[in-house]
XYZ file of C-alpha atoms in Angstrom:
579
model
C 54.074 31.240 39.164
C 53.736 34.288 36.932
C 52.200 37.612 37.948
C 49.043 37.005 35.932
C 48.556 33.604 37.565
C 49.151 35.011 41.054
C 46.548 37.715 40.462
C 44.040 35.160 39.206
C 44.566 32.950 42.250
C 44.323 35.994 44.534
C 41.019 37.014 42.942
C 39.646 33.515 43.431
C 40.661 33.435 47.110
C 39.184 36.873 47.738
C 35.887 35.855 46.205
C 35.683 32.675 48.280
C 36.605 34.416 51.532
C 34.541 37.598 51.264
C 31.444 35.979 52.728
C 33.385 35.024 55.868
C 35.130 38.348 56.416
C 32.920 39.248 59.336
C 34.176 36.167 61.205
C 37.822 37.276 61.242
C 37.701 38.773 64.775
C 36.132 35.587 66.118
C 38.812 33.433 64.543
C 41.479 35.758 65.946
C 39.928 35.253 69.360
C 40.049 31.463 68.870
C 43.806 31.613 68.311
C 43.989 32.085 72.073
C 41.668 29.180 72.876
C 43.054 26.651 75.419
C 42.316 23.827 72.987
C 45.039 23.128 70.372
C 42.306 21.829 68.047
C 40.402 25.098 68.291
C 43.566 27.127 67.680
C 44.404 24.930 64.711
C 40.925 25.396 63.258
C 41.204 29.167 63.658
C 44.607 29.358 61.951
C 43.428 27.236 59.035
C 40.234 29.262 58.635
C 42.177 32.540 58.538
C 44.604 31.105 56.029
C 41.742 30.017 53.770
C 40.379 33.572 53.744
C 43.576 34.893 52.172
C 44.342 38.656 52.110
C 40.922 39.494 53.520
C 42.180 38.214 56.909
C 45.108 40.640 57.038
C 43.977 42.107 60.356
C 44.872 38.736 61.888
C 48.581 39.066 61.044
C 49.766 40.081 64.562
C 47.829 37.231 66.193
C 49.080 34.721 63.608
C 52.642 35.962 64.088
C 52.307 35.182 67.803
C 50.837 31.787 66.929
C 54.047 30.859 65.094
C 55.441 30.343 68.611
C 52.508 28.188 69.761
C 53.542 25.156 71.853
C 51.642 22.877 69.464
C 53.528 22.001 66.263
C 50.372 21.708 64.134
C 49.174 25.136 65.243
C 52.583 26.692 64.485
C 52.597 25.175 61.032
C 49.003 26.263 60.313
C 49.752 29.816 61.484
C 52.752 30.019 59.170
C 50.641 28.674 56.315
C 47.941 31.234 57.064
C 50.466 34.079 56.899
C 51.494 32.753 53.526
C 47.859 32.728 52.439
C 47.527 36.376 53.443
C 50.542 37.087 51.261
C 52.121 40.556 50.921
C 49.820 41.917 53.632
C 51.667 39.686 56.133
C 54.929 41.612 55.754
C 54.868 42.566 59.460
C 55.316 38.869 60.331
C 58.595 38.494 58.423
C 60.739 38.221 61.600
C 58.643 35.291 62.855
C 58.631 33.612 59.447
C 62.398 33.931 59.153
C 62.768 32.387 62.608
C 60.577 29.479 61.503
C 62.628 29.047 58.327
C 65.957 29.117 60.105
C 65.181 26.931 63.118
C 63.968 24.133 60.863
C 61.606 22.729 63.508
C 58.231 23.855 62.218
C 58.619 22.460 58.728
C 60.706 24.118 56.065
C 58.225 23.762 53.186
C 55.460 25.747 54.885
C 57.821 28.520 56.024
C 59.440 28.694 52.589
C 56.056 28.901 50.881
C 54.901 31.663 53.212
C 58.001 33.754 52.514
C 57.580 33.175 48.808
C 53.979 34.360 48.907
C 54.910 37.527 50.768
C 57.101 38.361 47.806
C 59.658 41.158 47.386
C 59.508 42.281 51.016
C 60.977 38.900 52.009
C 64.107 39.354 49.888
C 66.224 41.515 52.286
C 65.921 39.197 55.313
C 66.524 36.177 53.078
C 69.683 37.753 51.677
C 70.881 38.554 55.201
C 70.294 34.970 56.321
C 72.746 33.693 53.689
C 75.521 34.571 56.118
C 74.357 32.091 58.779
C 76.206 28.743 58.839
C 74.286 25.702 57.524
C 71.359 27.967 56.710
C 72.027 29.332 53.264
C 70.392 26.384 51.460
C 67.048 27.189 53.019
C 67.030 30.822 51.982
C 68.677 29.865 48.686
C 65.610 27.874 47.575
C 63.142 30.660 48.424
C 65.198 33.309 46.650
C 65.469 31.107 43.566
C 61.711 30.598 43.557
C 61.084 34.336 43.901
C 63.048 34.710 40.703
C 63.285 38.090 39.005
C 62.213 40.132 42.041
C 65.264 38.836 43.933
C 67.778 39.522 41.161
C 68.729 43.161 42.048
C 69.355 42.278 45.701
C 71.288 39.152 44.727
C 73.491 41.178 42.384
C 74.254 43.602 45.202
C 75.063 40.631 47.436
C 77.816 39.589 45.029
C 79.867 42.428 46.570
C 79.036 41.535 50.169
C 82.137 41.322 52.398
C 80.973 37.925 53.707
C 82.061 35.023 51.532
C 79.047 32.748 52.264
C 76.722 35.513 51.128
C 78.686 36.110 47.918
C 78.883 32.430 46.968
C 75.221 31.715 47.773
C 74.102 34.790 45.848
C 76.113 33.672 42.814
C 74.656 30.153 42.975
C 71.107 31.464 43.280
C 71.524 33.890 40.410
C 72.679 31.023 38.224
C 69.444 29.161 38.965
C 67.155 32.037 38.029
C 66.224 32.094 34.340
C 66.597 35.601 32.914
C 63.143 37.192 32.988
C 61.289 38.034 29.836
C 61.896 41.688 28.929
C 59.156 43.938 30.253
C 58.336 45.124 26.756
C 57.866 41.512 25.623
C 55.143 40.981 28.230
C 53.237 43.876 26.676
C 53.528 42.515 23.159
C 50.340 41.304 21.420
C 49.813 37.548 21.706
C 50.172 37.094 17.938
C 53.621 38.704 17.995
C 54.699 36.520 20.908
C 53.488 33.409 19.077
C 55.631 34.379 16.108
C 58.608 35.010 18.396
C 58.268 31.477 19.821
C 59.623 30.249 16.459
C 62.614 32.592 16.434
C 65.852 30.817 15.398
C 67.579 32.389 18.406
C 66.845 30.004 21.290
C 67.171 32.700 23.962
C 64.634 34.988 22.257
C 62.365 32.001 21.754
C 62.439 31.044 25.442
C 61.786 34.631 26.503
C 58.727 34.673 24.254
C 57.499 31.394 25.774
C 57.934 32.875 29.242
C 56.068 36.022 28.247
C 53.185 33.905 26.903
C 53.019 32.047 30.211
C 52.962 35.315 32.131
C 49.846 36.353 30.211
C 47.975 33.381 31.721
C 44.531 32.509 30.330
C 44.752 35.544 28.062
C 47.283 33.579 25.970
C 44.943 30.662 25.152
C 45.484 31.271 21.409
C 49.122 30.272 21.898
C 48.275 26.719 23.003
C 48.585 25.083 19.532
C 51.942 26.801 18.965
C 53.151 25.620 22.356
C 52.105 22.066 21.500
C 54.212 22.148 18.348
C 57.225 23.279 20.343
C 57.211 19.899 22.106
C 57.436 17.952 18.834
C 60.692 16.267 17.734
C 62.893 18.660 15.804
C 61.407 21.756 17.399
C 64.849 22.693 18.730
C 67.618 22.826 16.140
C 71.162 23.229 17.488
C 74.626 23.568 15.950
C 76.443 20.229 15.954
C 78.969 21.273 18.622
C 76.204 22.415 20.937
C 74.132 19.329 20.106
C 76.931 16.959 21.113
C 77.803 18.708 24.363
C 74.593 20.293 25.620
C 71.744 18.993 23.442
C 69.950 17.007 26.129
C 70.150 19.803 28.738
C 68.952 22.444 26.263
C 65.958 20.325 25.217
C 65.063 19.558 28.832
C 65.106 23.280 29.662
C 63.095 24.087 26.550
C 60.410 21.479 27.308
C 60.219 22.724 30.893
C 59.418 26.276 29.780
C 56.783 25.088 27.305
C 55.057 22.830 29.863
C 55.151 25.588 32.481
C 53.564 28.049 30.028
C 50.743 25.566 29.315
C 50.218 25.182 33.043
C 50.044 28.934 33.599
C 47.529 29.371 30.807
C 45.288 27.275 33.024
C 42.075 25.322 32.416
C 41.749 26.558 28.835
C 44.751 24.325 28.049
C 42.323 21.420 28.335
C 41.134 22.233 24.828
C 44.636 21.420 23.591
C 44.565 17.763 24.618
C 43.279 16.376 21.278
C 46.004 18.274 19.416
C 48.597 17.133 21.927
C 47.608 13.503 21.396
C 48.121 13.876 17.631
C 51.278 15.949 17.525
C 53.390 15.123 20.587
C 55.870 12.381 19.693
C 58.986 13.768 21.374
C 61.826 11.229 21.204
C 63.952 13.391 23.470
C 61.378 12.740 26.190
C 61.498 9.012 25.304
C 57.756 8.762 24.835
C 57.443 8.039 21.126
C 53.824 7.222 20.358
C 52.565 8.203 23.812
C 49.466 10.273 24.434
C 49.804 13.935 25.186
C 49.145 13.646 28.882
C 52.150 11.341 29.196
C 54.357 14.302 28.401
C 53.361 15.792 31.696
C 53.506 12.491 33.564
C 57.008 11.716 32.350
C 58.180 15.262 32.935
C 56.897 14.856 36.476
C 58.796 11.592 36.884
C 62.072 13.208 35.854
C 61.924 15.404 38.932
C 63.544 18.773 39.479
C 62.076 21.804 37.743
C 60.230 19.616 35.224
C 58.309 17.994 38.082
C 57.059 21.332 39.358
C 56.019 22.473 35.895
C 54.293 19.181 35.085
C 52.384 19.100 38.367
C 51.282 22.694 37.844
C 50.021 21.855 34.373
C 48.246 18.654 35.482
C 46.612 20.476 38.359
C 45.431 23.375 36.225
C 44.100 21.132 33.497
C 42.147 19.400 36.266
C 39.591 16.754 35.232
C 40.897 16.968 31.672
C 44.069 15.220 32.912
C 42.070 12.083 33.742
C 44.364 10.010 31.528
C 47.205 10.621 33.986
C 45.352 9.007 36.906
C 46.572 5.391 36.410
C 50.227 6.400 36.212
C 49.940 8.712 39.202
C 48.077 6.066 41.218
C 50.825 3.546 40.522
C 53.376 6.060 41.763
C 51.677 6.497 45.154
C 52.950 7.597 47.645
C 55.834 9.135 45.702
C 56.189 12.865 46.324
C 53.885 14.808 44.084
C 51.540 11.970 43.086
C 48.918 12.569 45.820
C 48.945 16.323 45.159
C 48.513 15.818 41.416
C 45.614 13.402 41.909
C 43.959 15.834 44.294
C 44.339 18.623 41.731
C 42.783 16.487 39.013
C 39.764 16.327 41.296
C 36.756 14.074 41.882
C 37.473 11.841 38.865
C 40.552 10.624 40.800
C 38.497 9.469 43.805
C 38.087 5.804 42.695
C 41.853 5.439 42.257
C 42.483 7.022 45.660
C 39.882 4.728 47.263
C 41.783 1.793 45.818
C 44.976 3.150 47.396
C 43.227 3.066 50.786
C 43.232 -0.723 50.496
C 47.028 -0.815 50.257
C 48.963 -2.665 52.958
C 51.483 0.193 52.900
C 50.734 2.786 55.582
C 52.439 5.611 53.672
C 50.256 4.932 50.623
C 47.086 4.945 52.729
C 48.041 8.208 54.418
C 48.937 9.841 51.094
C 45.575 8.764 49.666
C 43.757 10.220 52.667
C 45.561 13.540 52.307
C 44.592 13.707 48.636
C 40.959 12.825 49.408
C 40.896 15.533 52.075
C 42.009 18.080 49.491
C 39.238 17.000 47.121
C 36.704 17.524 49.920
C 33.010 16.524 50.025
C 33.139 15.239 46.444
C 35.182 12.342 47.862
C 32.423 11.240 50.250
C 32.347 7.772 48.638
C 35.571 7.092 50.543
C 33.892 7.468 53.958
C 33.446 3.723 54.722
C 37.062 2.820 54.014
C 38.472 5.861 55.814
C 36.225 5.144 58.809
C 37.778 1.698 59.018
C 41.152 3.350 59.659
C 39.982 5.154 62.818
C 41.303 6.183 65.317
C 44.200 7.160 63.055
C 44.541 11.003 63.249
C 44.849 11.311 59.469
C 41.606 9.357 59.099
C 39.919 11.828 61.464
C 41.143 14.788 59.432
C 40.098 13.179 56.159
C 36.604 12.335 57.385
C 36.185 15.934 58.488
C 37.275 17.258 55.108
C 35.035 14.947 53.065
C 31.999 15.387 55.325
C 31.970 11.934 56.952
C 30.677 13.044 60.330
C 28.756 9.869 61.229
C 31.888 7.788 61.971
C 33.400 10.772 63.799
C 30.336 11.030 66.050
C 30.575 7.318 66.764
C 34.260 7.667 67.571
C 33.535 10.604 69.886
C 31.066 8.501 71.868
C 33.411 5.513 72.015
C 36.700 7.321 72.648
C 36.344 11.020 73.597
C 39.407 12.622 72.019
C 40.035 16.330 71.546
C 41.559 15.564 68.136
C 38.026 14.888 66.876
C 37.004 18.509 67.405
C 38.842 19.949 64.400
C 37.508 17.375 61.884
C 33.933 17.798 63.125
C 34.288 21.568 62.850
C 35.304 21.124 59.216
C 32.096 19.170 58.620
C 30.220 22.108 60.112
C 26.451 22.489 60.089
C 25.545 18.928 58.956
C 27.084 17.579 62.182
C 25.168 19.969 64.486
C 22.077 17.758 65.160
C 24.239 14.770 66.108
C 26.484 16.910 68.301
C 23.469 18.496 69.973
C 22.171 15.031 70.886
C 25.489 14.317 72.619
C 24.846 17.179 75.057
C 22.708 14.674 76.988
C 25.282 11.862 76.984
C 25.993 10.178 80.317
C 29.759 10.725 79.927
C 30.725 14.316 80.890
C 33.781 14.083 78.624
C 31.521 13.461 75.639
C 29.255 16.348 76.647
C 32.218 18.738 76.994
C 33.752 17.812 73.634
C 30.383 18.084 71.875
C 29.864 21.511 73.447
C 33.348 22.663 72.478
C 32.806 21.511 68.904
C 29.476 23.308 68.599
C 31.132 26.516 69.747
C 33.931 26.102 67.220
C 31.362 25.671 64.426
C 30.267 29.224 65.298
C 27.090 30.737 63.881
C 26.255 27.617 61.873
C 25.587 25.852 65.187
C 22.702 28.218 66.021
C 20.242 25.298 66.066
C 22.006 23.985 69.174
C 21.492 27.184 71.186
C 18.386 26.029 73.128
C 20.163 22.889 74.314
C 23.331 24.829 75.134
C 21.228 27.185 77.270
C 19.934 24.136 79.175
C 23.542 23.010 79.605
C 24.171 26.154 81.659
C 22.522 24.197 84.516
C 24.627 21.060 83.985
C 25.818 19.550 87.294
C 29.371 19.407 85.916
C 30.916 22.858 86.387
C 33.441 22.417 83.584
C 30.515 21.585 81.307
C 28.706 24.768 82.359
C 31.830 26.821 81.661
C 32.268 25.176 78.272
C 28.607 25.867 77.413
C 29.067 29.571 78.246
C 32.152 29.831 76.064
C 30.442 28.011 73.204
C 27.443 30.332 73.315
C 29.858 33.241 73.107
C 31.663 31.556 70.211
C 28.365 31.156 68.329
C 27.966 34.916 68.768
C 24.900 36.961 67.755
C 23.165 33.810 66.538
C 22.975 32.815 70.244
C 21.153 36.012 71.254
C 18.421 34.016 73.006
C 21.020 33.074 75.623
C 21.427 36.684 76.813
C 19.024 36.515 79.800
C 20.466 33.213 81.059
C 24.035 34.467 80.765
C 23.152 37.734 82.503
C 21.610 35.729 85.338
C 24.878 33.830 85.760
C 26.812 37.118 85.847
C 24.574 38.442 88.607
C 24.090 35.255 90.602
C 26.937 32.932 89.710
C 30.176 32.537 91.578
C 33.267 34.563 90.698
C 34.531 32.252 87.944
C 31.140 31.688 86.334
C 30.359 35.417 86.387
C 33.418 36.381 84.366
C 32.998 33.535 81.884
C 29.321 34.395 81.420
C 30.071 38.094 80.902
C 32.678 37.274 78.260
C 30.093 35.138 76.434
C 27.387 37.787 76.827
C 29.697 40.396 75.323
C 29.987 38.314 72.140
C 26.216 38.242 71.460
C 26.109 41.710 69.900
C 23.239 44.240 70.082
C 20.798 41.686 71.529
C 22.871 41.651 74.705
C 22.768 45.453 75.154
C 19.842 45.533 77.644
C 21.498 42.942 79.879
C 24.917 44.592 79.628
C 23.421 47.994 80.483
C 21.879 46.555 83.651
C 25.288 45.173 84.588
C 26.568 48.742 84.882
C 24.942 48.526 88.328
C 26.942 45.420 89.329
C 28.782 45.827 92.646
C 32.000 44.385 91.209
C 33.925 47.227 89.570
C 35.855 44.990 87.191
C 32.633 43.415 85.943
C 31.118 46.877 85.451
C 34.117 47.981 83.391
C 33.946 44.861 81.234
C 30.240 45.402 80.653
C 31.011 49.008 79.691
C 33.677 47.856 77.236
C 31.195 45.455 75.665
C 28.590 48.201 75.281
C 31.115 50.485 73.603
C 32.029 47.648 71.248
C 28.339 47.226 70.328
C 28.210 50.901 69.410
C 25.320 53.273 69.024
C 22.750 50.460 68.952
C 23.351 50.190 72.707
C 22.751 53.891 73.431
C 18.997 53.670 74.192
C 19.702 51.084 76.896
C 22.580 53.082 78.386
C 20.606 56.352 78.462
C 18.085 54.854 80.875
C 20.970 54.286 83.312
C 21.983 57.963 83.154
C 19.155 58.710 85.624
C 20.216 56.084 88.149
C 20.234 57.366 91.745
C 23.715 55.946 92.340
C 26.418 58.441 91.234
C 28.889 55.653 90.456
C 26.402 53.997 88.137
C 25.585 57.298 86.398
C 29.286 57.992 85.898
C 29.804 54.537 84.397
C 26.944 55.163 81.970
C 28.215 58.651 81.106
C 31.662 57.236 80.409
C 30.146 54.716 78.027
C 28.246 57.429 76.154
C 31.354 59.623 75.899
C 33.453 56.767 74.594
C 30.839 56.020 71.937
C 30.805 59.595 70.689
C 27.903 61.229 68.931
C 25.746 59.097 66.638
């Protein structure tokens, strides 16, 4: 992926995550939740926020050692989503890459997204036995940024490092000269017809690096896929013709993919002009170029999938071929990238007798999200399969999940219901009165994990603080704290539990009260009088965290007749500093 494309993707992620930035501390807190489902949800949420969640890097780095495999993988993926800002987690990511237990693709992708800072530890890892292939692939994908370090590694005293560095360098296509990237698009288009094949390919690369800005180059790129576009001397033709043309077509397809959605406008021209015999698709439609390039595998597969995904709904003509290829690697991802128009084909794949095909279809539907809601009935029929749970959560099919929760209380349902979010809140709230305490606890846990969007459930959660099941009461306290300031009406009830509850309930209630924000300040200030010193200190910490909005409530305590209470209040004021 070129620099221009990376910046465009980064801008998109930042825009989507900005509205959730204030929830980062809460998600960080959830990484320590006892429930693997809650930790998984937190890691995925932070990863979706991208660089805006960079303050979560230390917590995510610790989560790469989580006892649950799914949580470890999600934490690694989240660090990759944060990108260069996750540089501090490089030691943990390298450990994940080298132990091979968490899943090499997610660790490799995370290191790739961190970028140049990952090169030194990757180079160093080339010396480890049976490891070099893993680092080799990441370094090759990093491309030009890894070249200087790889060249230095050619003189490394360790033979495995030297040989791996040489192999990796051979895989990296020479980058387009820096001055070429700055050239006007018109000049680059002209250079794409240069008789010198090397200069031509550098111009194609430079066009791709310009991203959507290079949309005027699309017709010229189309022509470069026509038969006869590459003319070679006879000796070269006989010995290397096929390889040269394959490399050439790869660069052209990749450039079209990097240009992005505006390449959709090129499809009519592609259908008229692309008749490339070297690709063995004489008379085929333009989209088949990408489909067949994908089928060939290797670098062409990556470029074709990138182009299909970026063209999106405009690649609808590729759906039948991709559906027939299910569950072959890459087909589900490509269908998901094409988007909602692929849903009918994926629904048909759900009817397959092959389990792998069904699971691949569910993963693709989950990526498409709520636009794939038509698949709910068929996916629901596959319950209690875990992948079906995850898919229903992603596409908003909460009704079958609620039914499954009542029939078979399973903590794995929490994460999918959290993904559904606010639409599931009324049904979950109704379950707080279920006869089965397991159902009540899971419903309560899920409402807490939905956070502020579960505010409508607060009155019933407050009533649950009197539930005869102690574990249910504890779960209700934690969930009210997870909902945060939106649960401010719970402050008096939680304060009562701090003052009157037993030791365990008091600490749980105070933790929840501390999460309610300024609305909890009056109750927290009164707790500065609590006889338990540890509880007083925790209340003081919570008041300091609230900030100057809590000062009016603390100042009334400064006149307390008890010296210890006055000192506690004075300490809070001093720690806050002057308004």
